[in-house]
XYZ file of C-alpha atoms in Angstrom:
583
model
C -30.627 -13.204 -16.835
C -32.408 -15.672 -19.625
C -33.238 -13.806 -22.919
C -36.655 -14.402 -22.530
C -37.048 -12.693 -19.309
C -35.457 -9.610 -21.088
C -37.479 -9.579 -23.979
C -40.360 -9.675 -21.594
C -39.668 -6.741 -19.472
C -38.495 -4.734 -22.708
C -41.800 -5.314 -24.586
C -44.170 -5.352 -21.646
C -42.941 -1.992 -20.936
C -43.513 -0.896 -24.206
C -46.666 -1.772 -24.592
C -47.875 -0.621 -21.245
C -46.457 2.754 -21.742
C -48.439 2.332 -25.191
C -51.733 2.516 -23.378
C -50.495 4.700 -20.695
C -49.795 7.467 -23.677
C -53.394 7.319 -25.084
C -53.350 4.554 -27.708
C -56.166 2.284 -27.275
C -56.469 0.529 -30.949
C -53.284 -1.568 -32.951
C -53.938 -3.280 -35.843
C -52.102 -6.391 -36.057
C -50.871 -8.692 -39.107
C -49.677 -12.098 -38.385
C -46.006 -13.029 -38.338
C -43.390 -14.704 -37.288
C -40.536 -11.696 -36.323
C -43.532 -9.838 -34.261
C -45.000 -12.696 -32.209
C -43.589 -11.191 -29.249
C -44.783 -7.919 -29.567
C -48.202 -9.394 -30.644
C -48.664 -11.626 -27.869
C -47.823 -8.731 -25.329
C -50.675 -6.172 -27.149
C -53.250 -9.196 -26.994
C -52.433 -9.776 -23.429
C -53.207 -5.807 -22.246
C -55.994 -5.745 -20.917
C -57.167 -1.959 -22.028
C -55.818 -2.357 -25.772
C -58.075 -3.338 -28.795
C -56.409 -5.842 -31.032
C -57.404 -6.001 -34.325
C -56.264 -8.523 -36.428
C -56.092 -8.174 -40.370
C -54.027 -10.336 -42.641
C -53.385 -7.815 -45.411
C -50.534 -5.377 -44.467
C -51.880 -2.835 -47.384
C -55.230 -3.293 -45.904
C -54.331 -3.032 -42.565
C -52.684 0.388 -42.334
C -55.628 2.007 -44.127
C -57.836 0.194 -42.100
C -55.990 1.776 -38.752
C -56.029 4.759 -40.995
C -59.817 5.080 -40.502
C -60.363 4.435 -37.132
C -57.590 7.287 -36.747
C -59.611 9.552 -38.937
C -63.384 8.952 -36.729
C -61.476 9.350 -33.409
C -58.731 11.697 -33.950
C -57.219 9.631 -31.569
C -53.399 7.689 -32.650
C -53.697 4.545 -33.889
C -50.568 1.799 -33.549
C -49.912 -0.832 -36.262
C -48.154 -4.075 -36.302
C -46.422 -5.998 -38.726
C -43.540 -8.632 -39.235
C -40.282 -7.843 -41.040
C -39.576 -7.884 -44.884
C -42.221 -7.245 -47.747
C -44.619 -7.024 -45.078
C -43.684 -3.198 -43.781
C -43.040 -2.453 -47.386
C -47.151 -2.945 -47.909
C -48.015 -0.131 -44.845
C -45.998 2.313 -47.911
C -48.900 3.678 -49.273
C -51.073 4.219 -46.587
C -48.433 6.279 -44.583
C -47.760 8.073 -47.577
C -51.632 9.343 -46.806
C -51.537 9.584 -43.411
C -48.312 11.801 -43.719
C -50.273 14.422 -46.439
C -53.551 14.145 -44.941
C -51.859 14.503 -41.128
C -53.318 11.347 -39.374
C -51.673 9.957 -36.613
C -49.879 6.572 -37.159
C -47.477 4.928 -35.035
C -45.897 1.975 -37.056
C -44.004 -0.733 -35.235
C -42.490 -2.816 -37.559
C -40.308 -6.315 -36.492
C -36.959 -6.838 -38.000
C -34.045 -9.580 -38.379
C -31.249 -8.514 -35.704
C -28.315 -6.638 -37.201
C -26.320 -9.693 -37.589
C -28.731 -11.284 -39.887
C -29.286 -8.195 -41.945
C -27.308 -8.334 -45.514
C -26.559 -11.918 -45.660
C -29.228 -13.787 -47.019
C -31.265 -13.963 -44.481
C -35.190 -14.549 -45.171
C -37.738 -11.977 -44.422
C -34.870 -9.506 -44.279
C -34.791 -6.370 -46.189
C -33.745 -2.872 -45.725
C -35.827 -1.683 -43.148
C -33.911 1.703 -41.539
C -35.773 5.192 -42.602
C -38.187 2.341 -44.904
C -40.430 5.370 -45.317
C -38.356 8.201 -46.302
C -39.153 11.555 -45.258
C -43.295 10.345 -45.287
C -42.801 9.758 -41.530
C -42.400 12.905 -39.113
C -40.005 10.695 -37.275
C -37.948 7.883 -37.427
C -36.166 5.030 -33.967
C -34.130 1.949 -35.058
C -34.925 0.747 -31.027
C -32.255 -1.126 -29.150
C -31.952 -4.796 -29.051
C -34.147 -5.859 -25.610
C -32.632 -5.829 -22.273
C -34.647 -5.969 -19.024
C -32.687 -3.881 -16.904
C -33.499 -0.378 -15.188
C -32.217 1.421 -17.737
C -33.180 0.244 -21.208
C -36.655 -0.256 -19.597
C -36.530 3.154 -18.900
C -35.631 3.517 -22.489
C -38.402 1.723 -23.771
C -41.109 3.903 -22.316
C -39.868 6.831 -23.064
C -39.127 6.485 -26.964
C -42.712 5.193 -26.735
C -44.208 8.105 -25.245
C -41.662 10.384 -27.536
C -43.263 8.217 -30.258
C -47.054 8.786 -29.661
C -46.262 12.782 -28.912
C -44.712 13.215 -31.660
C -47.333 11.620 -34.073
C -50.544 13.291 -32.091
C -48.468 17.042 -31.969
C -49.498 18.845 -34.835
C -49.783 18.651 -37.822
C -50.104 14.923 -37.333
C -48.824 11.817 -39.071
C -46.935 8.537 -38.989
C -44.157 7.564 -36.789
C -41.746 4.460 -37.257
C -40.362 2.320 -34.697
C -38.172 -0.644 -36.206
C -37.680 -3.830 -33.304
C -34.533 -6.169 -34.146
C -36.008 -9.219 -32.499
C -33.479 -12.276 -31.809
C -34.988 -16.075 -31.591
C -36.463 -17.483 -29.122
C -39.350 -14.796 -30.045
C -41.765 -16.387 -27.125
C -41.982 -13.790 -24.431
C -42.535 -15.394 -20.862
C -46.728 -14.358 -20.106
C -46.875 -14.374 -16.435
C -49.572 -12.159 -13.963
C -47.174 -9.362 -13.403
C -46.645 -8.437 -16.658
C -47.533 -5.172 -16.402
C -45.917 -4.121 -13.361
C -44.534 -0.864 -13.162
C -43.276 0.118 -10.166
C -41.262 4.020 -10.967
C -43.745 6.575 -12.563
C -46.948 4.443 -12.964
C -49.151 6.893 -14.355
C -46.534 7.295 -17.413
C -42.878 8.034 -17.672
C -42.477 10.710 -19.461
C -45.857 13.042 -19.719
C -45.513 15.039 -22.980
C -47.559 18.683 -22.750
C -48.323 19.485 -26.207
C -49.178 23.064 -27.441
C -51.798 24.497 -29.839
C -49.840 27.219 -32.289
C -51.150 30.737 -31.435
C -49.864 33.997 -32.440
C -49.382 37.428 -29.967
C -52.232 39.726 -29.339
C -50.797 42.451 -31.453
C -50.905 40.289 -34.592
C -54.653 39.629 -34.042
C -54.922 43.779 -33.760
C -52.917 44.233 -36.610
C -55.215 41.903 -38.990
C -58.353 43.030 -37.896
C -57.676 46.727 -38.898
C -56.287 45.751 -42.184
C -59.317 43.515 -42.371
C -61.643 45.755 -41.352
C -60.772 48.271 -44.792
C -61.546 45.375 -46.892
C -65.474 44.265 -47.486
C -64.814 42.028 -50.464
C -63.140 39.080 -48.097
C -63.827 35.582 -48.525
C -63.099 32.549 -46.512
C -62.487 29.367 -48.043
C -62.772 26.341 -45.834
C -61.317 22.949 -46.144
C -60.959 19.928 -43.632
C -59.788 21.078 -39.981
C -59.655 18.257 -37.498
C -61.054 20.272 -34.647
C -65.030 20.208 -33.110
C -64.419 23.650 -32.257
C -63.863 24.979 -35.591
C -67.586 25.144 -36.735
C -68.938 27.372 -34.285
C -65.608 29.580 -33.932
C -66.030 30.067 -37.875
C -68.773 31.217 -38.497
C -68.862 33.690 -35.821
C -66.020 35.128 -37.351
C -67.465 35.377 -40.720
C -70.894 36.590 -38.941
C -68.415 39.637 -37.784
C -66.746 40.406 -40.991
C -70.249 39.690 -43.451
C -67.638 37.563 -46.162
C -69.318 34.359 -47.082
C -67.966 30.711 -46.377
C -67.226 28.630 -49.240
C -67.075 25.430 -47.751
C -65.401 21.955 -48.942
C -67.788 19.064 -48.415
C -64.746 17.713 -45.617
C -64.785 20.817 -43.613
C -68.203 19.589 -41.643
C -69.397 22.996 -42.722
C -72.147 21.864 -44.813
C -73.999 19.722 -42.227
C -74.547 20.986 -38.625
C -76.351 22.706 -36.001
C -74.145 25.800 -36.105
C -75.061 28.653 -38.317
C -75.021 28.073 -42.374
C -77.049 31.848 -43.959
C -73.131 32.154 -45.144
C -72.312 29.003 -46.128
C -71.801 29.052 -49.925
C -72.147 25.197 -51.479
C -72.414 24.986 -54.926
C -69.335 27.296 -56.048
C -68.015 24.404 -58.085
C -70.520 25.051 -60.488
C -70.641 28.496 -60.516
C -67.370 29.570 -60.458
C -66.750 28.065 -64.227
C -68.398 30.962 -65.443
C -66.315 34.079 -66.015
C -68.648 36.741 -65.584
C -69.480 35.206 -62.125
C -65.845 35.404 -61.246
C -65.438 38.737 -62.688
C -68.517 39.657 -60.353
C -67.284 37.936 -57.443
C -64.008 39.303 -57.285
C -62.517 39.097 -53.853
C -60.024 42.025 -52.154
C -58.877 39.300 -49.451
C -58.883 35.767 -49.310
C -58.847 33.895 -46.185
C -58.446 30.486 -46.493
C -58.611 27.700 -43.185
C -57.493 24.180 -43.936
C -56.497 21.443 -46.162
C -56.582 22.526 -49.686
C -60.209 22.280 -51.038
C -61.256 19.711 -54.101
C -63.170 21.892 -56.359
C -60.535 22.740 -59.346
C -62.752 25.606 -60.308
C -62.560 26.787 -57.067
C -58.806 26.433 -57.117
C -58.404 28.377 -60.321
C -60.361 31.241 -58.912
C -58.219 31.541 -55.933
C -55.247 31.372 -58.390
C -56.861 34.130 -60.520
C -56.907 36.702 -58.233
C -53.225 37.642 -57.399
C -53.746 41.188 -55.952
C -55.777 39.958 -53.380
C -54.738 39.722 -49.908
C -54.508 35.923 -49.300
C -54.273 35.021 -45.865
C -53.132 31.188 -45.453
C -54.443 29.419 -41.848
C -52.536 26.786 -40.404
C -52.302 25.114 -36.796
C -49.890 22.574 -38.070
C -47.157 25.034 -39.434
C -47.823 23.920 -42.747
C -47.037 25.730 -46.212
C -50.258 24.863 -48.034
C -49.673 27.017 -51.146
C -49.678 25.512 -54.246
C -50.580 28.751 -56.100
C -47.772 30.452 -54.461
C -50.003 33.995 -53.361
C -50.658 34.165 -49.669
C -49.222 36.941 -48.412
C -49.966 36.079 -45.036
C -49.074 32.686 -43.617
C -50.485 32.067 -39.848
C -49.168 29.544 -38.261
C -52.083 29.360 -35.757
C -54.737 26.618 -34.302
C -57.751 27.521 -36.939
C -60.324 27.461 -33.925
C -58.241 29.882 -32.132
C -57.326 31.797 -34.935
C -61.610 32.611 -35.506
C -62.344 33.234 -31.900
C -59.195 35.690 -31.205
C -60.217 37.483 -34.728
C -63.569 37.727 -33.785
C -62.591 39.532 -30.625
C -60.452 42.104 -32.626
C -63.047 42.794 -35.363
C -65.651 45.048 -35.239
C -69.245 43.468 -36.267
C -69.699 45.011 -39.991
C -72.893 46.070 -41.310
C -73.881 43.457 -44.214
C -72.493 44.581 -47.730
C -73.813 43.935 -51.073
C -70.447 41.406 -51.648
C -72.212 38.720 -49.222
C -75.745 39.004 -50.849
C -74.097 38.705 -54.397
C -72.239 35.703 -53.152
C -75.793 34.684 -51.943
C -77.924 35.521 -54.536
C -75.903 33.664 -56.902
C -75.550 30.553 -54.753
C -79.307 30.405 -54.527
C -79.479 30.743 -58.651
C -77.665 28.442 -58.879
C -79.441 25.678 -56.594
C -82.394 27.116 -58.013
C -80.987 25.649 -61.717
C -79.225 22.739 -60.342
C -82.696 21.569 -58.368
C -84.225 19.900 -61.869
C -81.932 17.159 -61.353
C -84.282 15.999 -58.739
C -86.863 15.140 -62.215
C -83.431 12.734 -64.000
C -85.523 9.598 -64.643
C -82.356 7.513 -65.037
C -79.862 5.835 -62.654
C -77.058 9.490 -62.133
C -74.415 10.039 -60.156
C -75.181 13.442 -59.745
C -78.406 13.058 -58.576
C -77.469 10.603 -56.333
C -75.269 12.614 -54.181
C -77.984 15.187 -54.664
C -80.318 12.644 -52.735
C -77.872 11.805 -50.226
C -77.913 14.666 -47.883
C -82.077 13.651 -47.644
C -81.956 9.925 -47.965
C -79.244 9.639 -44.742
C -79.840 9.253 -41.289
C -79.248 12.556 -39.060
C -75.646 11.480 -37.395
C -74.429 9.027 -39.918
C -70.925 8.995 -41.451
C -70.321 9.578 -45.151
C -67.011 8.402 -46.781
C -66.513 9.146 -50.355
C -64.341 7.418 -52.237
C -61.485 9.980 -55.052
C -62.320 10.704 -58.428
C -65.452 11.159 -59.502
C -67.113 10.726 -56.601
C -65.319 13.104 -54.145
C -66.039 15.659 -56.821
C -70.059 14.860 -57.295
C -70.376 15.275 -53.719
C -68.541 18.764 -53.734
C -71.306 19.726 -56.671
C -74.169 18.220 -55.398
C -74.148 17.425 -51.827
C -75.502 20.623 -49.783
C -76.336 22.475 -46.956
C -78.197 20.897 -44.287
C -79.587 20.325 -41.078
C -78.183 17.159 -40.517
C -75.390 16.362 -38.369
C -73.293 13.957 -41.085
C -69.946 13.662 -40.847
C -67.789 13.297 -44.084
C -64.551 11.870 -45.124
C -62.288 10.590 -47.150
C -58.527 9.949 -48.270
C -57.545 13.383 -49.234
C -53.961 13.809 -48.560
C -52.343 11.901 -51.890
C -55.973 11.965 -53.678
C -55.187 8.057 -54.641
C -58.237 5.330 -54.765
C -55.459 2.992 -52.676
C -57.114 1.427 -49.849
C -60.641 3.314 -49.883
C -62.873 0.235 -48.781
C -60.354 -0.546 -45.593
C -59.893 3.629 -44.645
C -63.833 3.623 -44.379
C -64.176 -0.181 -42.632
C -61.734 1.352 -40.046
C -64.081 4.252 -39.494
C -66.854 1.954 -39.169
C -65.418 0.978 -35.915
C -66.265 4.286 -34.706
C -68.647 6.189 -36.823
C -71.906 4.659 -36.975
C -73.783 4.183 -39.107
C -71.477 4.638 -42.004
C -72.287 5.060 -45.591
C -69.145 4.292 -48.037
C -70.041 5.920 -51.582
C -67.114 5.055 -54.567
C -66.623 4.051 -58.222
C -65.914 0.710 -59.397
C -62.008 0.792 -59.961
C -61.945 2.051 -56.546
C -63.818 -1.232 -55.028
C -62.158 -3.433 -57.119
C -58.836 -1.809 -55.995
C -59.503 -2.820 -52.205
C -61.559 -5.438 -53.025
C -59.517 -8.042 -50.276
C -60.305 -5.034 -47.537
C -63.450 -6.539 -47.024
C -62.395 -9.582 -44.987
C -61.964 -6.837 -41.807
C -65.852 -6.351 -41.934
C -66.351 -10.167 -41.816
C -63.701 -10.445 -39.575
C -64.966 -8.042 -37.028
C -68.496 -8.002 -37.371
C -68.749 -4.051 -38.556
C -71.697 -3.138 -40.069
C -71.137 -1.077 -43.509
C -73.302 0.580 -46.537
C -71.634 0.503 -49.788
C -73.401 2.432 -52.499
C -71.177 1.315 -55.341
C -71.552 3.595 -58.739
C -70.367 1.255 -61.490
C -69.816 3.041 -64.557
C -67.108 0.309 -65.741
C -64.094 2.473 -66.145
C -62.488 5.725 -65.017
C -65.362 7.991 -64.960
C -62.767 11.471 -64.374
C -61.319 10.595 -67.447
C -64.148 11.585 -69.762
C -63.884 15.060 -68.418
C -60.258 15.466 -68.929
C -58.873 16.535 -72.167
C -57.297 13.104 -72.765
C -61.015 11.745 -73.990
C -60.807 14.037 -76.944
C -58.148 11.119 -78.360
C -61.130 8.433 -78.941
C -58.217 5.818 -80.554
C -56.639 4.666 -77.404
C -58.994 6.359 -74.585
C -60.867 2.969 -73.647
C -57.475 0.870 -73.284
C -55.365 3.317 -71.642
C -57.953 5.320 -69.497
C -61.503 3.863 -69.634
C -60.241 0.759 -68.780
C -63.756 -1.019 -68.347
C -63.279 -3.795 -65.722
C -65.999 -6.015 -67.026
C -66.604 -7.209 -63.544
C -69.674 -8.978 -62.015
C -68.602 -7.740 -58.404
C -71.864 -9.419 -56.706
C -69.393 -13.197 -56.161
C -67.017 -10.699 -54.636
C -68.870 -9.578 -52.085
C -70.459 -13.023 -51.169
C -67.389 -14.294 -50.877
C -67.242 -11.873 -47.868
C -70.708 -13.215 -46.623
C -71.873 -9.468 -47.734
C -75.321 -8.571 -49.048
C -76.035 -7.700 -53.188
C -78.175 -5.437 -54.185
C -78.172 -4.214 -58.090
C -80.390 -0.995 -57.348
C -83.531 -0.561 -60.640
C -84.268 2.476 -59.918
C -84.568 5.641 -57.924
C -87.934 4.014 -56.188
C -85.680 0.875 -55.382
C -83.078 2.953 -54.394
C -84.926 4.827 -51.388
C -86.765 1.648 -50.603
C -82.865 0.038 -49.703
C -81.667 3.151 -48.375
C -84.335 3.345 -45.537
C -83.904 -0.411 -44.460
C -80.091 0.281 -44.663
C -80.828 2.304 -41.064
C -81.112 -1.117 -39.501
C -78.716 -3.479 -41.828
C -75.460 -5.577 -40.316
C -72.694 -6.294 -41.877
C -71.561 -5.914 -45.577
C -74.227 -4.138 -47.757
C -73.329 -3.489 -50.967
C -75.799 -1.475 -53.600
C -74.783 -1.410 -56.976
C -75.866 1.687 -59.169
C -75.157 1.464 -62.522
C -74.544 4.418 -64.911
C -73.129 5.434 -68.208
C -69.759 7.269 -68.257
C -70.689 9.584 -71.748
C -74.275 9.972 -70.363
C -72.619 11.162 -66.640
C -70.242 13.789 -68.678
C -72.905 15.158 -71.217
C -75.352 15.358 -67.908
C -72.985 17.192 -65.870
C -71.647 19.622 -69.043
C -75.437 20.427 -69.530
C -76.645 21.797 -65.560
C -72.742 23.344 -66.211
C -74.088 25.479 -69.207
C -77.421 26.222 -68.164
C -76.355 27.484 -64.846
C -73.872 29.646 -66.558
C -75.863 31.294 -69.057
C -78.507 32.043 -65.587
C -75.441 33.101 -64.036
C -74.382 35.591 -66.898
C -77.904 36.955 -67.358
C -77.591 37.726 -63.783
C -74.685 39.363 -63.555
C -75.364 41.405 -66.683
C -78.461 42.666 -65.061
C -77.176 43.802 -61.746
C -74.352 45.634 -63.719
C -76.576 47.581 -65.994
């Protein structure tokens, strides 16, 4: 038997079992040490090959599709530098638990530590940032390795879909000839065609008894809150706030938990706690006995520091993927538990409460505050607050949002709020880095349509090369980019109180006319006037293809003095409210 006809057989029944376990997209970078798994995954007839030249790119860009469909997505790349690129976009899929398989090529062992080109270090590449690690056998074609083959690849996708999610690494020492032999048959199973190994995957649950025994302690306790963040599950929304319906605490919902757009119930969804929750009578007020909290960790820092502030309270910590999310180091209670199943068994156990004053104060001061944040509407100038104030109106019902870290992740938690609308929001979450924010959401585009991509300027210009996917494949994109020409977070941090070296070390102003960028990409330019223009673009952006790019210009000083003054006048609203309703 030739060497071709075993690297054949060995790949072909890779790949098959590939499809056979679910995966339907692979992103693909050109190389030499993976032509013959390429030209086996272009050849399969029920698998979507996309090709991108940028292996940085690339993994973020099979990082969004992951993210729209929930579904794993496989990526492909040659040996050397070339895997070394997919680091930081793993690093993200591992922390914000996306499912990744990574196949990466590699020089056979005897041409590893000699000199050989292309040839690095490629065994456990990733570290601990994948859930699992293969170094796969050199191809044979005979019963047994093929055998082999389809069952690591099965083991492979399970173990990257089972929660919590995340990357997976399968390194494949390829000797030359790297041709594979394309025939008709190449597909051909025939022992276990409907998959070799079927994997039966689990959701966490606890017993019956549990459920008893935390409704009854629950049911002491009328000053509960629960504090929502992103939960990968279309169940979760309905399940939620039936449970919170039952116990009368009020949601505070992250922008990513789809809480804040919807057709389920929202007369307990709280939304503007960011700006609330700075003030210390409102936190004195507010004071929780038990904290429930469902999810990734939420972005609002004030939010963060109120949950930290309140030690004595029972914190109960929700997790289907077994996780330890506890930075503050309080729960008392971690459940390792599906979140949708966790609200509907809970539900069951708890007796429907009658409404407390703790859920209208919540309420009332919610609606004070939108009630003081709603001038913004009346800003004259260009702001990025009162753009993502806008948003929630100005977007179609069903579109996709994807917000972009820093500044704008946080503008949308303060300003963006509840509505009818059925929008679905994302972003890169797990590390909280700007890496690879124009590919993540040109990945989702695939998917989630239309999509609106909202982020600063360093962020663009950090993933400016990510655009070539959307020329490549045709995928229609809004990019509403707020240049404010520099780190925007910075001016709220305490670093801009040192004026003598804030603009070189963290204002960093890019200077950059980024209109040539994007026609370099064929894309579309538009520097936005003003808030008239603005609407005007947004509502023929419904019906735009391919790259549209809006630039809004702002002030970074301007952005920090606007947001410090709704910040003060909603707290001194907030005070004289409190101080009332204690007298």
């Amino acid at each position: 038997m030739n060497h071709q006809e075993s690297l054949t057989a060995y790949i072909a029944a890779f790949v098959g079992e590939l499809v056979l376990s679910g995966i339907t997209d692979v992103v693909v970078s050109p190389g030499s040490r993976s032509t013959p798994m390429a030209l086996v995954m272009a050849e399969h007839p029920d698998l979507n090959v996309h090709i991108h030249v940028d292996e940085r790119s690339a993994a973020f860009f099979a990082l969004g599709i992951a993210k729209a469909t929930n579904r794993t997505v496989a990526i492909l790349c040659t040996s050397g530098t070339a895997a070394a690129n997919y680091f930081p976009a793993i690093v993200e899929a591992r922390y914000s638990r996306v499912p990744v398989l990574v196949l990466t090529a590699d020089r056979p062992h005897e041409l590893r530590e000699v000199g050989a080109p292309q040839a690095i270090d490629q065994i456990h590449l990733y570290g601990k940032h994948v859930k699992w690690f293969a170094e796969m056998a050199l191809p044979e074609k005979n019963d047994e390795m093929i055998r082999y083959a389809r069952t690591v690849c099965s083991r492979a996708a399970s173990y990257a879909a089972s929660a919590p999610a995340g990357p997976v690494h399968l390194n494949f020492p390829f000797r030359e000839p790297l041709i594979p032999k394309m025939d008709e048959e190449l597909f051909a199973v025939s022992e276990r065609p409907e998959g070799y190994v079927q994997v039966h995957n689990g959701e966490l649950n606890i017993n019956e008894m549990e459920y008893q025994e935390i409704a009854e302690r629950l049911a002491g306790k009328a000053k509960g809150i629960i504090v929502c963040g992103n939960v990968a599950d279309e169940r979760f929304a309905i399940a939620v706030t039936k449970l919170a319906n039952q116990l009368k605490y009020p949601i505070l919902a992250d922008p990513l938990s789809q809480l804040r757009s919807g057709q389920h119930a929202n007369d307990q969804i709280i939304d503007t706690y960011d700006t609330f929750l700075r003030n210390e009578d409102a936190k004195s007020y507010l004071k929780p006995d038990v904290i429930i909290r469902i999810g990734s960790m939420p972005v609002s820092k004030a939010l963060t520091i109120f949950i930290k502030g309140n030690p004595n309270a029972d914190q109960f910590v929700v997790d289907g993927g077994g996780g330890w999310r506890d930075p503050a180091i309080l729960s008392t209670d971690m459940i390792f538990c599906n979140e949708a199943i966790f609200c509907e068994k809970l539900s069951a156990y708890s007796k429907p409460r009658v409404e407390t004053g703790y859920l209208d104060a919540w309420k009332k001061v919610n609606d004070l505050t939108k009630e003081n944040m709603s001038p913004i509407r009346d800003i004259p100038e260009l702001s990025e607050g009162k753009l993502f104030y806008q948003l929630a109106e100005m977007l179609p019902d069903g579109a996709a949002l994807f917000v972009g870290n820093s500044m704008p992740i946080r503008d949308l938690d303060s300003f963006f709020l509840t509505n009818g609308k059925s929008i679905k929001i994302m972003a890169n979450r797990g590390a909280n880095g700007i890496d690879g924010t124009v590919s993540t959401a040109l990945g989702a585009a695939m998917y989630s349509k239309p999509l609106y991509l909202v982020l600063g300027d360093l962020t663009f210009f950090h993933d400016l090369n990510g655009l070539w996917a959307a020329m490549k494949h045709q995928i229609n994109i809004n990019i509403i980019l707020i240049n404010n020409n520099g780190g925007g977070i910075f001016s709220f941090l305490p670093q801009s109180e040192h004026p003598k070296h804030f603009e070189l070390l963290f204002g960093t102003p890019l200077n950059i006319e980024f209109e040539h960028a994007v026609k370099m990409f064929n894309g579309q330019f538009t520097k936005i006037k003003d808030w008239d223009h603005f609407q005007i673009e947004m509502e023929k952006s419904r019906d735009a293809a391919g790259i549209n790019v809006y630039e809004i210009v702002t002030n970074r000083d301007k952005n920090r003095d606007e947001h410090r003054g709704f910040w003060h006048v909603v707290s001194q609203e907030i005070s004289n409210f409190v101080k009332g309703e204690q007298k």
